[in-house]
Coordinates of C-alpha atoms and ligand atoms in Angstrom, one line a residue:
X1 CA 0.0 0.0 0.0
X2 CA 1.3 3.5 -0.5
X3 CA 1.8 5.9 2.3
X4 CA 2.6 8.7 3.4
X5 CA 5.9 10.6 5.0
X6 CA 4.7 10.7 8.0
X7 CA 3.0 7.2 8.3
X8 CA 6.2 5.7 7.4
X9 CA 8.1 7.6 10.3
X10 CA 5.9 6.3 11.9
X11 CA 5.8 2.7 11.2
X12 CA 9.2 2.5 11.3
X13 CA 9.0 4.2 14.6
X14 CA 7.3 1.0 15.6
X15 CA 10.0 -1.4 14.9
X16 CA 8.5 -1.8 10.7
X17 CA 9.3 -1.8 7.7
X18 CA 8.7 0.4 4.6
X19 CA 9.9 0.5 1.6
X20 CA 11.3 4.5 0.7
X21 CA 12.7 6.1 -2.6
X22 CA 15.8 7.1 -3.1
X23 CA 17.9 8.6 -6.3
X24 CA 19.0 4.9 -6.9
X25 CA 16.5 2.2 -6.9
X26 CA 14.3 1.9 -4.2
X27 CA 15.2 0.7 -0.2
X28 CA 13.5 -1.5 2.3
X29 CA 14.1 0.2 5.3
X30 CA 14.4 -0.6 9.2
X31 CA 15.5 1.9 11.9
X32 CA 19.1 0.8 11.6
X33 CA 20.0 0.3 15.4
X34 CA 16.7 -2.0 15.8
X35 CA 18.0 -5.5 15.6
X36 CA 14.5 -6.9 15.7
X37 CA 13.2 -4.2 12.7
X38 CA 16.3 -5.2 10.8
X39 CA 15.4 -9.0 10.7
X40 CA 11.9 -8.5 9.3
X41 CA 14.2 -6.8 6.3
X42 CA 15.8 -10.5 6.2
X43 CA 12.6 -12.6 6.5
X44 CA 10.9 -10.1 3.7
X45 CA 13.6 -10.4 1.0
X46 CA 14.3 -14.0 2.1
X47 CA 17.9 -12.4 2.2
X48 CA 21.0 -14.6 2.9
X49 CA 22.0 -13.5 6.3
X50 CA 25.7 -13.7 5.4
X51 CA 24.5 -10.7 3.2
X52 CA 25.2 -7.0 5.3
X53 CA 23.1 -3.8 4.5
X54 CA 24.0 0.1 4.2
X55 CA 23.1 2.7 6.4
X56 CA 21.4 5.8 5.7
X57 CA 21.9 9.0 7.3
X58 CA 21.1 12.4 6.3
X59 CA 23.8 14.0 7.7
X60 CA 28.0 13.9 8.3
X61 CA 27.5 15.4 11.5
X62 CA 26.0 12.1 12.6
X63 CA 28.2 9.3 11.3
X64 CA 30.6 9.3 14.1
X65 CA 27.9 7.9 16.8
X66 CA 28.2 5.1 14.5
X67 CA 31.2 4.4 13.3
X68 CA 35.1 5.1 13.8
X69 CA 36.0 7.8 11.0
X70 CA 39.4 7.8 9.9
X71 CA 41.2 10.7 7.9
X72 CA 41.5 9.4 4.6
X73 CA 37.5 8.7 4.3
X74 CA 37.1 12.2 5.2
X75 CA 38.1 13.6 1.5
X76 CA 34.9 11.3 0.0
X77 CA 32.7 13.1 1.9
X78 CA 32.4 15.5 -0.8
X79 CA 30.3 12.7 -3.0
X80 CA 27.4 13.0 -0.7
X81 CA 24.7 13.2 -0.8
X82 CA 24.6 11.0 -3.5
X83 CA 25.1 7.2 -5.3
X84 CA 28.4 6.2 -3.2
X85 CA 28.4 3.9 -0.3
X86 CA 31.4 3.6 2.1
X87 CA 32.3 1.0 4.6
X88 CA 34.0 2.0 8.2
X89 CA 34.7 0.1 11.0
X90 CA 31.4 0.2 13.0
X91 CA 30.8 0.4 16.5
X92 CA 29.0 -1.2 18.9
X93 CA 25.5 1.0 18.5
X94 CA 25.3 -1.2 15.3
X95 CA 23.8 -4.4 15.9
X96 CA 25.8 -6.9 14.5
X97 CA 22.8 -8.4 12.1
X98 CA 22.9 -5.0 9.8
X99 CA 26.5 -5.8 8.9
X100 CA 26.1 -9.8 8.8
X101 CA 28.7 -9.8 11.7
X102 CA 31.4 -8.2 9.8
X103 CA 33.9 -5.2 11.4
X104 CA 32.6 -2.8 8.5
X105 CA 29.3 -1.2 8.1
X106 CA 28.5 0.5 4.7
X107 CA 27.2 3.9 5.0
X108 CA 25.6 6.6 2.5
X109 CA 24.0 9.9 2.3
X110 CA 21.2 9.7 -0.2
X111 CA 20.0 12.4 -2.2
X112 CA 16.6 12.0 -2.6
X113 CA 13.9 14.6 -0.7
X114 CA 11.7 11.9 0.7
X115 CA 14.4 9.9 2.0
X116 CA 16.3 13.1 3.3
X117 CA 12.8 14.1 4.9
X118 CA 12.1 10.7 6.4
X119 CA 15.7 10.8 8.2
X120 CA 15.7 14.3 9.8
X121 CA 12.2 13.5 11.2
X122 CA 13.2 9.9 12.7
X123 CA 16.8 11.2 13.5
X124 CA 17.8 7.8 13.3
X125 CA 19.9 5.6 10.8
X126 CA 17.8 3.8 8.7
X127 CA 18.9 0.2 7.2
X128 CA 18.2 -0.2 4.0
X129 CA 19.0 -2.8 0.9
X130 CA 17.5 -2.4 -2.2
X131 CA 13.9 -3.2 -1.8
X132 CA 13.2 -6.5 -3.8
X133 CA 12.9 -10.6 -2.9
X134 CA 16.5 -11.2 -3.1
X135 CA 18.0 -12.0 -5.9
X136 CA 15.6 -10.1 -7.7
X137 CA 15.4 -7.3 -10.4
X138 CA 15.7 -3.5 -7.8
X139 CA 12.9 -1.9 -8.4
X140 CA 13.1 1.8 -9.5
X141 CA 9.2 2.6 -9.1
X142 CA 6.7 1.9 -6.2
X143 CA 5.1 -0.3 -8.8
X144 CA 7.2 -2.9 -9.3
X145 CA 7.4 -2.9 -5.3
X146 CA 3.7 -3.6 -5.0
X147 CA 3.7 -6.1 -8.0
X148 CA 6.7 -8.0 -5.5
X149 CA 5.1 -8.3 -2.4
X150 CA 1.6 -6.9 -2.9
X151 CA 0.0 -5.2 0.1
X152 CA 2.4 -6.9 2.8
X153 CA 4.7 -4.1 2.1
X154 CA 3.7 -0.4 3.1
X155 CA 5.7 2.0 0.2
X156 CA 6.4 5.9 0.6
X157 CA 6.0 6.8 -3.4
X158 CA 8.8 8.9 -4.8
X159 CA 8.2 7.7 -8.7
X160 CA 10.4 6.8 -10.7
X161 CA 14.7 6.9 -9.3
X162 CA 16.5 9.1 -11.3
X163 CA 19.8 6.9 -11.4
X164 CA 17.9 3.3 -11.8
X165 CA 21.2 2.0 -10.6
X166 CA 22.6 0.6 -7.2
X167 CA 25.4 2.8 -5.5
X168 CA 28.8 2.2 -6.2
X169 CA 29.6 0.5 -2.8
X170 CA 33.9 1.6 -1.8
X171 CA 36.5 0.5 0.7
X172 CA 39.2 3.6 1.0
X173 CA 42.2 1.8 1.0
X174 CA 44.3 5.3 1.9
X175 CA 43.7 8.5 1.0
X176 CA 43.9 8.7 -2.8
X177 CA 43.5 4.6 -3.2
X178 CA 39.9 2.7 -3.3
X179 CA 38.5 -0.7 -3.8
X180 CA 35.1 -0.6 -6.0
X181 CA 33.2 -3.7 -4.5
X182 CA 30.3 -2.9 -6.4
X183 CA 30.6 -0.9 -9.8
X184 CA 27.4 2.1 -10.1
X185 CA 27.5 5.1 -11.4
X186 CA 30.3 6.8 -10.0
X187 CA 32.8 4.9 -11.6
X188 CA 36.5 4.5 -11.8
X189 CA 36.9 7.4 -14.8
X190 CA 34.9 9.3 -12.4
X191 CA 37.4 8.9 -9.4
X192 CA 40.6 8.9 -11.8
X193 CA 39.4 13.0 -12.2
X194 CA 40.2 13.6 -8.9
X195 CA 43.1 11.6 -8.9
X196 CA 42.1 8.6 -6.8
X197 CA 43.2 5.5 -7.9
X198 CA 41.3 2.4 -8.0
X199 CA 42.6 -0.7 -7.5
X200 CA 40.8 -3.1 -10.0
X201 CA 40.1 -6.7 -8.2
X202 CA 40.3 -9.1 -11.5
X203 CA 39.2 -11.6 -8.9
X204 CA 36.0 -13.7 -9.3
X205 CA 34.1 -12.1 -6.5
X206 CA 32.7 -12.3 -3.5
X207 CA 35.6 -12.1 -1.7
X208 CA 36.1 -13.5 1.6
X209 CA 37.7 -11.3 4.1
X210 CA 40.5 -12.7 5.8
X211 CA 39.4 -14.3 9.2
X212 CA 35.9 -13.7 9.2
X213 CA 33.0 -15.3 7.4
X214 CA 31.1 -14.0 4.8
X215 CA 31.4 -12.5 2.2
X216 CA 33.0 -8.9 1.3
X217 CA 30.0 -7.9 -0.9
X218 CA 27.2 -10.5 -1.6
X219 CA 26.2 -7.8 -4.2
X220 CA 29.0 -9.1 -6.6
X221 CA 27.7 -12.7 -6.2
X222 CA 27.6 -14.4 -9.9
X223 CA 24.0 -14.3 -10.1
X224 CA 21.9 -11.5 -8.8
X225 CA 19.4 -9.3 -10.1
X226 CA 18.3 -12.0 -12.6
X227 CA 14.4 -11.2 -13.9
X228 CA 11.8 -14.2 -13.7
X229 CA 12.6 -14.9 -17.5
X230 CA 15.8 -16.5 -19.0
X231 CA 18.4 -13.0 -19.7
X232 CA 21.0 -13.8 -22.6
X233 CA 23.4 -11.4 -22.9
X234 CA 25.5 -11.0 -25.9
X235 CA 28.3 -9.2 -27.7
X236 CA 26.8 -6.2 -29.0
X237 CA 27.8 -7.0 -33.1
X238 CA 25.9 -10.0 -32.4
X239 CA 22.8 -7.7 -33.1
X240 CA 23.3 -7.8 -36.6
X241 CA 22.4 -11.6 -37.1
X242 CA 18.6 -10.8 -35.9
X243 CA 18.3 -8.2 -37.9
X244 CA 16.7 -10.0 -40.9
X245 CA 15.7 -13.3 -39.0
X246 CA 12.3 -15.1 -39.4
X247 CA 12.9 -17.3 -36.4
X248 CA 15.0 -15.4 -33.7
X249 CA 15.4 -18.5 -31.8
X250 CA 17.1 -20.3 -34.3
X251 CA 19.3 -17.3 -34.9
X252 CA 20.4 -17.5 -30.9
X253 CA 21.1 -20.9 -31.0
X254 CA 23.1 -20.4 -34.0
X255 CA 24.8 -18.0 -32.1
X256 CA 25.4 -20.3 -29.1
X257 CA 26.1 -23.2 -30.7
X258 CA 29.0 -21.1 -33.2
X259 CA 30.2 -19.8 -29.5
X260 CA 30.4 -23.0 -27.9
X261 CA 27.8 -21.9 -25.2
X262 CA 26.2 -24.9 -24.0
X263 CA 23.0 -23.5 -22.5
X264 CA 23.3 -24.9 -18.8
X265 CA 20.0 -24.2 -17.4
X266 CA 17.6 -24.1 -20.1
X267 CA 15.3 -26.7 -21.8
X268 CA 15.3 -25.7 -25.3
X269 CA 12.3 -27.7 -26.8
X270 CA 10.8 -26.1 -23.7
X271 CA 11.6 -22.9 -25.4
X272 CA 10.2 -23.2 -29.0
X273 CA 7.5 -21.0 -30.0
X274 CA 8.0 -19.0 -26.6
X275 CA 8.3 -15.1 -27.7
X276 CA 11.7 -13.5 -27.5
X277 CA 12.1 -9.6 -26.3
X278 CA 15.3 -7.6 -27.2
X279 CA 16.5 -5.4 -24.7
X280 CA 18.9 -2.9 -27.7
X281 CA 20.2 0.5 -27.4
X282 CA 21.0 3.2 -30.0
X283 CA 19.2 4.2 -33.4
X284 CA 17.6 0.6 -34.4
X285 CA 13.9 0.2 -35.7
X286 CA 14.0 -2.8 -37.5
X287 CA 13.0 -5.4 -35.2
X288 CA 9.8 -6.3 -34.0
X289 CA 9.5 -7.1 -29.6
X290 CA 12.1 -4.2 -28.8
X291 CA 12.3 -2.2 -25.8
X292 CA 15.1 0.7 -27.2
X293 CA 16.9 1.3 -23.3
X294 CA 18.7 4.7 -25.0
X295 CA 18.3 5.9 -28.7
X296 CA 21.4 7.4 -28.0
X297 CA 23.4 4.8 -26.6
X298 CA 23.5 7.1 -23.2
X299 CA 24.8 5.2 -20.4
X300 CA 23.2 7.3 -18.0
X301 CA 20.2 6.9 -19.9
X302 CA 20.7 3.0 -20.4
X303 CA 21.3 2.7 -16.6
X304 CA 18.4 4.5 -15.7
X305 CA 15.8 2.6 -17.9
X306 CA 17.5 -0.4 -17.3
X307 CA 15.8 -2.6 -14.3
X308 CA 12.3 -0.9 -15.7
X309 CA 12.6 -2.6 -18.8
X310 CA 14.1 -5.6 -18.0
X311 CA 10.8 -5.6 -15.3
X312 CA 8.4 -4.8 -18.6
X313 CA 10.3 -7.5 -20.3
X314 CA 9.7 -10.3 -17.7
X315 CA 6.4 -9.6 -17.8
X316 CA 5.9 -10.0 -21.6
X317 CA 8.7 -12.2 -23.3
X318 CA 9.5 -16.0 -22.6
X319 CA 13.1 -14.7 -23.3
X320 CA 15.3 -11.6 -23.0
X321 CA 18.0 -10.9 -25.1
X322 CA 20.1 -7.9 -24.5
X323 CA 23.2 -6.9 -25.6
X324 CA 26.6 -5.5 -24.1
X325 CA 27.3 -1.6 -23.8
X326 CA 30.9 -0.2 -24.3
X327 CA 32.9 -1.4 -21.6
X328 CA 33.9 1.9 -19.9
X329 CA 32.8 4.6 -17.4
X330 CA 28.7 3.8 -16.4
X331 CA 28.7 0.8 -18.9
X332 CA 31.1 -1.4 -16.5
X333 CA 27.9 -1.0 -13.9
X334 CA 25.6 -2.0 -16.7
X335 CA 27.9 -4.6 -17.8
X336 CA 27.9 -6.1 -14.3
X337 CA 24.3 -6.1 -13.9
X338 CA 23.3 -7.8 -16.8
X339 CA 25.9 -10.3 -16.8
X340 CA 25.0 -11.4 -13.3
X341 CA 21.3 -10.9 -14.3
X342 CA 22.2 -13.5 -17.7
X343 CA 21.3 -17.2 -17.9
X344 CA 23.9 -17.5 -21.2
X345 CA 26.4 -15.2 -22.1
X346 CA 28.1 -14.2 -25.4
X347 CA 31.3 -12.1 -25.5
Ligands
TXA1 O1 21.9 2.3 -4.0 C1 21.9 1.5 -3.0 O2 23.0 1.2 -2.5 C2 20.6 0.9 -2.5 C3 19.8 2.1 -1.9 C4 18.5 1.5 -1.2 O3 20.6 2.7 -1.0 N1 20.8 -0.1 -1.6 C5 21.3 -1.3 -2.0 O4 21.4 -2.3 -1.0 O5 21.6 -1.6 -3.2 P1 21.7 -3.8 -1.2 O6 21.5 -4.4 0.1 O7 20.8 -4.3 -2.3 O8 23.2 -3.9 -1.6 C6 24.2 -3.5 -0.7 C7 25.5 -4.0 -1.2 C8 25.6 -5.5 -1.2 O9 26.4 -5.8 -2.3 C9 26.3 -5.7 0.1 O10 27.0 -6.9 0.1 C10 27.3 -4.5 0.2 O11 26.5 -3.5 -0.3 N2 27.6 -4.3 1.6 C11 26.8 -3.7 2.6 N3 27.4 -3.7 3.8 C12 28.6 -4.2 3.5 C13 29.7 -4.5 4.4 N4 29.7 -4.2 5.7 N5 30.8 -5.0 3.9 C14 30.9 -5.3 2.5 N6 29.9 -5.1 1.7 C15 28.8 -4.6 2.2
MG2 MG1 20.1 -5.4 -3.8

């Protein structure tokens, strides 16, 4: 059910749980420093509890009470509010479920007036993943909240986020050194213009922090944010062989077969005759089942449409095909997304 401001301070004033826009994609929130209101964020999502959740405050002033701020954080301060999540070394006023019993607790500023509103009136840290059944496609409108867990789940409606794209989540490693642990839209040629340096982790994440379990940042787990239909995602100049195609299905498993993909979780014959959606970008008419993300081939534009459509998609096509963006700046993010989002992949 939608609600308003004030209901939602006040629910979550009660130890519940709402779910509240921000610039991103969309939170479920819990008064951070309620262990009890931060499991109900578990049990809803069916969340892995190895999985920790950001923070939100509305202002620096009030980080300290929560965690120990060290002098090299203090020059990425400048980002908020905005789409840039930070990890500290928490203390002990953080109950030890937010951060899935990890040291480190992920904190952000949003920018976003309902959120900012809702946190100067509660004047408490709310905790706050992004508000779908885990796994799941975030949801970047109240909409696709409702259509996820119907009326169990009370929503403060801000339309639609203006980014459409998780925050990019950091570990400051020194002062002009970071760690991207999840790529968003402040991105490594974004940093590089202030002369920070990030360290690029080739690794396979998650990664497990030395002597503790878990896992660094659940986020980058292989498969996440996959919608309710198979997701193929392919080399963009792969495009070309649908263009004149009777039988697009054909044409993919052409594509597959030529690629050596061997499809790993799909029944094929299960497939024939389903109807196939392409998720494209850029100046292209001349398909039928299209959802265009950007004409222009924007990024920001691409990132913002991006877990809208894929949503529309799910709902209409047996099968989503989408294709790769340009590998650099916002299009990493993107990249990331769909690939862990992607039943076969292509490149
Ligand atoms: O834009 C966003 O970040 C949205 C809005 C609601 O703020 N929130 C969001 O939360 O995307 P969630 O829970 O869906 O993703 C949080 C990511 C996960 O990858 C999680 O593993 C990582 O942040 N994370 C949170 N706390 C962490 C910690 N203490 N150590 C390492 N990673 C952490
Ligand atoms: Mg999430």
């Amino acid at each position: 059910m939608k609600i308003s401001i004030e209901d939602a301070i006040q629910k979550l004033n009660d130890g519940q749980v709402v779910a509240i826009p921000t610039e991103t994609v969309y939170g479920l929130g819990a008064i951070a420093t309620n262990a009890s209101a931060v499991s109900k964020i578990f049990q809803i999502k069916n969340r892995p509890s190895n999985n920790p959740l950001i923070c939100h405050i509305d202002n620096i002033d009030n980080l300290s009470q929560f965690v120990h701020i060290e002098d090299e954080h203090r020059d990425f301060f400048q980002f908020w509010p905005g789409p840039l999540t930070i990890l500290f070394k928490k203390k002990d006023i953080i109950p030890s479920i937010v951060t899935a019993g990890s040291d480190l607790c992920a904190f952000r500023i949003p920018d976003h007036i309902i959120f900012s509103e809702i946190l100067k009136k509660l004047k408490k840290p709310i905790a706050a993943p992004s508000a779908n059944p885990s796994g799941k496609l975030s949801p970047v409108n109240a909409e696709m909240i409702i259509e996820y867990f119907g009326n169990t789940i009370d929503v403060v409606d801000g339309g639609d986020c203006n980014i459409g794209l998780e925050s990019t989540v950091i570990q400051v490693l020194s002062k002009k050194t970071i760690k991207i642990l999840r790529h968003g839209i402040l991105t490594k040629e974004f940093f590089s213009s202030y002369n920070i340096n990030v360290i690029e982790d080739n690794h396979i994440l998650p990664v497990e922090i030395e002597n503790q379990k878990g896992l660094l940042s659940p986020g980058l787990l292989p498969k996440h944010y996959a919608p309710k239909k198979p997701l193929v995602l392919l080399e963009s100049k792969l495009i070309h062989y649908f263009y004149n195609t009777k039988n697009p299905l054909e044409t993919l498993l052409e594509i597959l077969k030529n690629h050596s993909v061997d499809p790993p979780t799909l029944d094929i014959n299960n497939l024939k005759n389903r109807s196939i959606g392409f998720l494209i970008y850029g100046p292209i008419n001349s398909f039928n089942n299209i959802i265009n993300l950007s004409y222009d081939s924007n990024l920001r534009e691409i990132s913002k449409n991006l877990f809208h459509s894929l949503h529309k998609m799910e709902k209409t096509f047996d099968i989503i095909i989408s294709f790769k963006v340009e590998n650099r700046d916002i299009g990493v993010a993107i990249n990331d997304r769909l690939s862990r989002g992607a039943e076969w992949k292509v490149f």
